Tab-separated table of N, CA and C in Angstrom:
chain	number	residue	atom	x	y	z
A	286	MET	N	-51.719	-28.372	-63.443
A	286	MET	CA	-51.914	-27.937	-62.062
A	286	MET	C	-50.544	-27.889	-61.391
A	287	LYS	N	-50.030	-26.696	-61.272
A	287	LYS	CA	-48.671	-26.601	-60.765
A	287	LYS	C	-48.569	-26.578	-59.247
A	288	ASP	N	-49.592	-26.105	-58.557
A	288	ASP	CA	-49.492	-25.954	-57.108
A	288	ASP	C	-50.269	-26.993	-56.300
A	289	TRP	N	-51.092	-27.788	-56.962
A	289	TRP	CA	-51.974	-28.713	-56.257
A	289	TRP	C	-51.947	-30.091	-56.901
A	290	ASP	N	-52.152	-31.112	-56.085
A	290	ASP	CA	-52.485	-32.443	-56.588
A	290	ASP	C	-54.002	-32.480	-56.711
A	291	TYR	N	-54.495	-33.363	-57.557
A	291	TYR	CA	-55.927	-33.467	-57.839
A	291	TYR	C	-56.756	-33.606	-56.559
A	292	GLU	N	-56.525	-34.649	-55.791
A	292	GLU	CA	-57.318	-34.892	-54.574
A	292	GLU	C	-57.035	-33.850	-53.500
A	293	GLU	N	-55.812	-33.357	-53.459
A	293	GLU	CA	-55.437	-32.345	-52.473
A	293	GLU	C	-56.298	-31.092	-52.613
A	294	LEU	N	-56.574	-30.678	-53.849
A	294	LEU	CA	-57.388	-29.486	-54.058
A	294	LEU	C	-58.837	-29.717	-53.614
A	295	PHE	N	-59.396	-30.889	-53.942
A	295	PHE	CA	-60.748	-31.210	-53.463
A	295	PHE	C	-60.801	-31.158	-51.936
A	296	GLU	N	-59.806	-31.748	-51.294
A	296	GLU	CA	-59.766	-31.776	-49.831
A	296	GLU	C	-59.647	-30.369	-49.248
A	297	ALA	N	-58.796	-29.544	-49.852
A	297	ALA	CA	-58.602	-28.178	-49.355
A	297	ALA	C	-59.894	-27.360	-49.445
A	298	ILE	N	-60.595	-27.492	-50.555
A	298	ILE	CA	-61.853	-26.755	-50.729
A	298	ILE	C	-62.880	-27.204	-49.691
A	299	ASN	N	-63.000	-28.504	-49.499
A	299	ASN	CA	-63.952	-29.019	-48.511
A	299	ASN	C	-63.572	-28.611	-47.094
A	300	GLU	N	-62.279	-28.628	-46.776
A	300	GLU	CA	-61.832	-28.204	-45.452
A	300	GLU	C	-62.131	-26.722	-45.234
A	301	SER	N	-61.909	-25.910	-46.244
A	301	SER	CA	-62.203	-24.484	-46.128
A	301	SER	C	-63.693	-24.257	-45.893
A	302	TYR	N	-64.528	-24.985	-46.631
A	302	TYR	CA	-65.975	-24.872	-46.453
A	302	TYR	C	-66.351	-25.202	-45.007
A	303	VAL	N	-65.821	-26.281	-44.474
A	303	VAL	CA	-66.131	-26.691	-43.108
A	303	VAL	C	-65.660	-25.628	-42.109
A	304	GLU	N	-64.478	-25.063	-42.342
A	304	GLU	CA	-63.972	-24.007	-41.460
A	304	GLU	C	-64.867	-22.771	-41.512
A	305	PHE	N	-65.257	-22.357	-42.718
A	305	PHE	CA	-66.129	-21.189	-42.843
A	305	PHE	C	-67.513	-21.468	-42.248
A	306	LEU	N	-67.987	-22.691	-42.403
A	306	LEU	CA	-69.276	-23.074	-41.830
A	306	LEU	C	-69.211	-22.995	-40.305
A	307	ALA	N	-68.075	-23.343	-39.733
A	307	ALA	CA	-67.907	-23.307	-38.279
A	307	ALA	C	-67.971	-21.893	-37.717
A	308	ASN	N	-67.820	-20.895	-38.577
A	308	ASN	CA	-67.927	-19.501	-38.130
A	308	ASN	C	-69.349	-19.145	-37.728
A	309	GLY	N	-70.317	-20.010	-38.055
A	309	GLY	CA	-71.687	-19.815	-37.625
A	309	GLY	C	-72.501	-18.845	-38.466
A	310	ARG	N	-72.035	-18.535	-39.669
A	310	ARG	CA	-72.777	-17.589	-40.508
A	310	ARG	C	-73.619	-18.288	-41.563
A	311	GLY	N	-73.635	-19.589	-41.566
A	311	GLY	CA	-74.519	-20.342	-42.442
A	311	GLY	C	-73.856	-20.922	-43.677
A	312	GLU	N	-74.630	-21.785	-44.331
A	312	GLU	CA	-74.136	-22.505	-45.506
A	312	GLU	C	-73.834	-21.582	-46.673
A	313	LYS	N	-74.711	-20.596	-46.922
A	313	LYS	CA	-74.486	-19.680	-48.051
A	313	LYS	C	-73.172	-18.926	-47.891
A	314	PHE	N	-72.917	-18.442	-46.687
A	314	PHE	CA	-71.678	-17.732	-46.404
A	314	PHE	C	-70.478	-18.646	-46.623
A	315	ALA	N	-70.549	-19.860	-46.089
A	315	ALA	CA	-69.432	-20.802	-46.201
A	315	ALA	C	-69.152	-21.173	-47.655
A	316	VAL	N	-70.208	-21.381	-48.440
A	316	VAL	CA	-70.034	-21.694	-49.857
A	316	VAL	C	-69.380	-20.517	-50.576
A	317	ALA	N	-69.896	-19.319	-50.338
A	317	ALA	CA	-69.363	-18.133	-50.997
A	317	ALA	C	-67.886	-17.922	-50.655
A	318	ARG	N	-67.534	-18.061	-49.398
A	318	ARG	CA	-66.135	-17.873	-48.983
A	318	ARG	C	-65.230	-18.945	-49.575
A	319	ALA	N	-65.668	-20.203	-49.537
A	319	ALA	CA	-64.850	-21.286	-50.098
A	319	ALA	C	-64.672	-21.104	-51.603
A	320	PHE	N	-65.758	-20.740	-52.287
A	320	PHE	CA	-65.675	-20.513	-53.725
A	320	PHE	C	-64.683	-19.394	-54.038
A	321	ASN	N	-64.810	-18.280	-53.336
A	321	ASN	CA	-63.924	-17.143	-53.583
A	321	ASN	C	-62.473	-17.443	-53.234
A	322	GLU	N	-62.267	-18.271	-52.251
A	322	GLU	CA	-60.915	-18.648	-51.826
A	322	GLU	C	-60.148	-19.371	-52.932
A	323	TYR	N	-60.863	-20.133	-53.748
A	323	TYR	CA	-60.203	-20.984	-54.739
A	323	TYR	C	-60.506	-20.598	-56.188
A	324	ALA	N	-61.167	-19.480	-56.394
A	324	ALA	CA	-61.506	-19.037	-57.751
A	324	ALA	C	-60.288	-18.443	-58.454
A	325	ASP	N	-60.269	-18.566	-59.764
A	325	ASP	CA	-59.258	-17.941	-60.623
A	325	ASP	C	-57.824	-18.380	-60.334
A	326	MET	N	-57.627	-19.670	-60.104
A	326	MET	CA	-56.276	-20.192	-59.878
A	326	MET	C	-55.688	-20.822	-61.136
A	327	GLY	N	-56.520	-21.111	-62.096
A	327	GLY	CA	-56.085	-21.773	-63.319
A	327	GLY	C	-57.253	-22.535	-63.904
A	328	ILE	N	-57.141	-22.941	-65.140
A	328	ILE	CA	-58.264	-23.587	-65.830
A	328	ILE	C	-58.692	-24.873	-65.135
A	329	ILE	N	-57.779	-25.773	-64.897
A	329	ILE	CA	-58.117	-27.058	-64.274
A	329	ILE	C	-58.538	-26.839	-62.821
A	330	GLU	N	-57.833	-25.965	-62.135
A	330	GLU	CA	-58.183	-25.675	-60.749
A	330	GLU	C	-59.591	-25.096	-60.645
A	331	ASP	N	-59.964	-24.239	-61.593
A	331	ASP	CA	-61.313	-23.670	-61.579
A	331	ASP	C	-62.375	-24.732	-61.839
A	332	ILE	N	-62.077	-25.696	-62.698
A	332	ILE	CA	-63.008	-26.806	-62.940
A	332	ILE	C	-63.186	-27.606	-61.656
A	333	ILE	N	-62.091	-27.921	-61.005
A	333	ILE	CA	-62.156	-28.684	-59.761
A	333	ILE	C	-62.910	-27.895	-58.694
A	334	THR	N	-62.675	-26.593	-58.624
A	334	THR	CA	-63.397	-25.758	-57.668
A	334	THR	C	-64.898	-25.812	-57.928
A	335	ASP	N	-65.288	-25.688	-59.195
A	335	ASP	CA	-66.715	-25.773	-59.529
A	335	ASP	C	-67.300	-27.123	-59.133
A	336	VAL	N	-66.563	-28.199	-59.375
A	336	VAL	CA	-67.057	-29.532	-59.017
A	336	VAL	C	-67.166	-29.663	-57.499
A	337	ALA	N	-66.132	-29.249	-56.784
A	337	ALA	CA	-66.151	-29.367	-55.322
A	337	ALA	C	-67.275	-28.539	-54.706
A	338	ILE	N	-67.433	-27.311	-55.161
A	338	ILE	CA	-68.516	-26.468	-54.648
A	338	ILE	C	-69.867	-27.050	-55.055
A	339	GLY	N	-69.960	-27.550	-56.272
A	339	GLY	CA	-71.189	-28.201	-56.728
A	339	GLY	C	-71.554	-29.386	-55.851
A	340	GLU	N	-70.559	-30.187	-55.491
A	340	GLU	CA	-70.821	-31.338	-54.612
A	340	GLU	C	-71.287	-30.880	-53.233
A	341	ILE	N	-70.700	-29.808	-52.732
A	341	ILE	CA	-71.142	-29.255	-51.445
A	341	ILE	C	-72.597	-28.789	-51.555
A	342	LEU	N	-72.916	-28.097	-52.637
A	342	LEU	CA	-74.274	-27.598	-52.832
A	342	LEU	C	-75.297	-28.725	-52.907
A	343	LEU	N	-74.891	-29.879	-53.404
A	343	LEU	CA	-75.817	-31.010	-53.493
A	343	LEU	C	-76.289	-31.484	-52.131
A	344	SER	N	-75.527	-31.176	-51.093
A	344	SER	CA	-75.926	-31.594	-49.741
A	344	SER	C	-76.892	-30.605	-49.092
A	345	GLN	N	-77.143	-29.484	-49.733
A	345	GLN	CA	-78.018	-28.466	-49.166
A	345	GLN	C	-79.446	-28.628	-49.677
A	346	ASP	N	-80.389	-28.069	-48.919
A	346	ASP	CA	-81.801	-28.184	-49.277
A	346	ASP	C	-82.133	-27.460	-50.572
A	347	LYS	N	-81.574	-26.262	-50.734
A	347	LYS	CA	-81.812	-25.442	-51.915
A	347	LYS	C	-80.477	-24.925	-52.434
A	348	VAL	N	-80.459	-24.595	-53.730
A	348	VAL	CA	-79.251	-24.077	-54.350
A	348	VAL	C	-79.550	-22.707	-54.939
A	349	TYR	N	-78.699	-21.737	-54.605
A	349	TYR	CA	-78.861	-20.407	-55.169
A	349	TYR	C	-78.761	-20.505	-56.690
A	350	ILE	N	-79.701	-19.898	-57.373
A	350	ILE	CA	-79.808	-20.010	-58.820
A	350	ILE	C	-78.537	-19.535	-59.537
A	351	GLY	N	-77.866	-18.545	-58.993
A	351	GLY	CA	-76.629	-18.063	-59.606
A	351	GLY	C	-75.541	-19.126	-59.619
A	352	TYR	N	-75.411	-19.858	-58.512
A	352	TYR	CA	-74.440	-20.953	-58.472
A	352	TYR	C	-74.845	-22.061	-59.441
A	353	MET	N	-76.119	-22.416	-59.417
A	353	MET	CA	-76.589	-23.494	-60.283
A	353	MET	C	-76.296	-23.171	-61.741
A	354	LYS	N	-76.682	-21.985	-62.174
A	354	LYS	CA	-76.477	-21.611	-63.578
A	354	LYS	C	-74.999	-21.486	-63.922
A	355	GLY	N	-74.243	-20.838	-63.063
A	355	GLY	CA	-72.819	-20.634	-63.338
A	355	GLY	C	-72.038	-21.936	-63.386
A	356	ILE	N	-72.225	-22.756	-62.366
A	356	ILE	CA	-71.476	-24.013	-62.286
A	356	ILE	C	-71.881	-24.961	-63.406
A	357	THR	N	-73.173	-25.144	-63.625
A	357	THR	CA	-73.596	-26.079	-64.678
A	357	THR	C	-73.170	-25.583	-66.058
A	358	SER	N	-73.207	-24.294	-66.282
A	358	SER	CA	-72.788	-23.740	-67.569
A	358	SER	C	-71.296	-23.967	-67.809
A	359	ARG	N	-70.475	-23.629	-66.828
A	359	ARG	CA	-69.022	-23.800	-66.987
A	359	ARG	C	-68.647	-25.264	-67.114
A	360	LEU	N	-69.242	-26.121	-66.294
A	360	LEU	CA	-68.893	-27.539	-66.347
A	360	LEU	C	-69.381	-28.203	-67.633
A	361	SER	N	-70.454	-27.697	-68.202
A	361	SER	CA	-70.958	-28.247	-69.469
A	361	SER	C	-69.978	-28.020	-70.614
A	362	GLU	N	-69.099	-27.063	-70.467
A	362	GLU	CA	-68.127	-26.743	-71.509
A	362	GLU	C	-66.829	-27.535	-71.402
A	363	VAL	N	-66.651	-28.307	-70.336
A	363	VAL	CA	-65.408	-29.053	-70.133
A	363	VAL	C	-65.296	-30.170	-71.158
A	364	LYS	N	-64.141	-30.238	-71.791
A	364	LYS	CA	-63.854	-31.283	-72.786
A	364	LYS	C	-62.704	-32.149	-72.288
A	365	LYS	N	-62.829	-33.430	-72.489
A	365	LYS	CA	-61.820	-34.387	-72.042
A	365	LYS	C	-60.439	-34.036	-72.575
A	366	ASP	N	-60.359	-33.628	-73.821
A	366	ASP	CA	-59.067	-33.305	-74.426
A	366	ASP	C	-58.356	-32.164	-73.710
A	367	ASN	N	-59.102	-31.248	-73.115
A	367	ASN	CA	-58.496	-30.118	-72.421
A	367	ASN	C	-57.885	-30.515	-71.073
A	368	LEU	N	-58.182	-31.716	-70.613
A	368	LEU	CA	-57.692	-32.172	-69.313
A	368	LEU	C	-56.439	-33.032	-69.425
A	369	LYS	N	-56.153	-33.529	-70.615
A	369	LYS	CA	-55.111	-34.544	-70.811
A	369	LYS	C	-53.711	-34.131	-70.394
A	370	ASN	N	-53.341	-32.895	-70.574
A	370	ASN	CA	-51.980	-32.478	-70.227
A	370	ASN	C	-51.804	-32.177	-68.750
A	371	GLU	N	-52.898	-32.129	-68.030
A	371	GLU	CA	-52.843	-31.728	-66.624
A	371	GLU	C	-53.137	-32.852	-65.635
A	372	LEU	N	-53.959	-33.816	-66.037
A	372	LEU	CA	-54.415	-34.863	-65.125
A	372	LEU	C	-54.103	-36.240	-65.687
A	373	SER	N	-53.996	-37.218	-64.797
A	373	SER	CA	-53.813	-38.608	-65.230
A	373	SER	C	-55.124	-39.118	-65.821
A	374	SER	N	-55.065	-40.223	-66.526
A	374	SER	CA	-56.286	-40.773	-67.134
A	374	SER	C	-57.303	-41.161	-66.056
A	375	GLU	N	-56.836	-41.651	-64.913
A	375	GLU	CA	-57.749	-41.993	-63.817
A	375	GLU	C	-58.412	-40.749	-63.250
A	376	GLU	N	-57.620	-39.685	-63.085
A	376	GLU	CA	-58.176	-38.436	-62.572
A	376	GLU	C	-59.181	-37.839	-63.560
A	377	ILE	N	-58.880	-37.929	-64.841
A	377	ILE	CA	-59.798	-37.418	-65.865
A	377	ILE	C	-61.131	-38.145	-65.791
A	378	GLU	N	-61.095	-39.462	-65.731
A	378	GLU	CA	-62.344	-40.235	-65.665
A	378	GLU	C	-63.113	-39.927	-64.386
A	379	ASN	N	-62.387	-39.801	-63.276
A	379	ASN	CA	-63.033	-39.453	-62.016
A	379	ASN	C	-63.686	-38.082	-62.120
A	380	LEU	N	-62.954	-37.111	-62.650
A	380	LEU	CA	-63.466	-35.755	-62.764
A	380	LEU	C	-64.669	-35.683	-63.692
A	381	LEU	N	-64.603	-36.354	-64.833
A	381	LEU	CA	-65.732	-36.334	-65.767
A	381	LEU	C	-66.981	-36.962	-65.147
A	382	GLY	N	-66.797	-38.015	-64.370
A	382	GLY	CA	-67.934	-38.621	-63.671
A	382	GLY	C	-68.536	-37.681	-62.644
A	383	ARG	N	-67.675	-37.007	-61.902
A	383	ARG	CA	-68.143	-36.057	-60.904
A	383	ARG	C	-68.849	-34.871	-61.564
A	384	ILE	N	-68.314	-34.418	-62.689
A	384	ILE	CA	-68.940	-33.322	-63.428
A	384	ILE	C	-70.351	-33.713	-63.846
A	385	ALA	N	-70.500	-34.911	-64.396
A	385	ALA	CA	-71.815	-35.376	-64.854
A	385	ALA	C	-72.815	-35.395	-63.702
A	386	VAL	N	-72.394	-35.879	-62.547
A	386	VAL	CA	-73.283	-35.935	-61.388
A	386	VAL	C	-73.663	-34.527	-60.940
A	387	VAL	N	-72.678	-33.635	-60.833
A	387	VAL	CA	-72.949	-32.270	-60.375
A	387	VAL	C	-73.925	-31.572	-61.316
A	388	ILE	N	-73.687	-31.668	-62.613
A	388	ILE	CA	-74.578	-31.003	-63.574
A	388	ILE	C	-76.002	-31.526	-63.437
A	389	THR	N	-76.153	-32.828	-63.466
A	389	THR	CA	-77.481	-33.440	-63.399
A	389	THR	C	-78.193	-33.123	-62.096
A	390	GLU	N	-77.488	-33.317	-60.997
A	390	GLU	CA	-78.127	-33.144	-59.688
A	390	GLU	C	-78.411	-31.681	-59.358
A	391	LEU	N	-77.520	-30.767	-59.741
A	391	LEU	CA	-77.789	-29.354	-59.467
A	391	LEU	C	-79.037	-28.879	-60.199
A	392	LYS	N	-79.211	-29.354	-61.422
A	392	LYS	CA	-80.385	-28.948	-62.195
A	392	LYS	C	-81.684	-29.457	-61.581
A	393	ASN	N	-81.595	-30.488	-60.740
A	393	ASN	CA	-82.783	-31.073	-60.125
A	393	ASN	C	-83.033	-30.588	-58.695
A	394	LYS	N	-82.140	-29.758	-58.158
A	394	LYS	CA	-82.301	-29.248	-56.795
A	394	LYS	C	-83.324	-28.121	-56.770
A	395	PRO	N	-84.038	-27.974	-55.666
A	395	PRO	CA	-84.893	-26.795	-55.500
A	395	PRO	C	-84.037	-25.523	-55.566
A	396	ILE	N	-84.585	-24.490	-56.176
A	396	ILE	CA	-83.856	-23.249	-56.409
A	396	ILE	C	-84.126	-22.246	-55.299
A	397	ASP	N	-83.065	-21.557	-54.894
A	397	ASP	CA	-83.151	-20.445	-53.959
A	397	ASP	C	-82.767	-19.187	-54.745
A	398	SER	N	-83.646	-18.229	-54.819
A	398	SER	CA	-83.356	-17.014	-55.585
A	398	SER	C	-82.833	-15.876	-54.713
A	399	ASN	N	-82.652	-16.136	-53.421
A	399	ASN	CA	-82.153	-15.124	-52.503
A	399	ASN	C	-80.646	-15.299	-52.316
A	400	PRO	N	-79.825	-14.350	-52.813
A	400	PRO	CA	-78.382	-14.502	-52.717
A	400	PRO	C	-77.789	-14.118	-51.359
A	401	VAL	N	-78.569	-13.624	-50.440
A	401	VAL	CA	-78.060	-13.159	-49.171
A	401	VAL	C	-77.496	-14.325	-48.365
A	402	ALA	N	-76.263	-14.160	-47.955
A	402	ALA	CA	-75.596	-15.226	-47.204
A	402	ALA	C	-75.927	-15.161	-45.735
């Protein structure tokens, strides 16, 4: 991660979500904008983005099925060995724990099949 610290990226994504939510267009809009803001920055950054957005989605009543499937699928592929050159051992353990929670909890959330933000 060349441009971000581990916690800094989580904070930035959450701050962006809150800012987009303040625009008054709703949770779906804010999630979509925050996700797009931080997508495709790098392998580790994309994992962190998926985790941060996944954690945000856990606070909502329903989760759009596209997010649930995409995030859980990508996070299920994360391997500890792929994180070693980018994150400290503490950050790796923290991230793996967060990934496990996001995957499990997203799969148990009520599904929203309407993608309209």
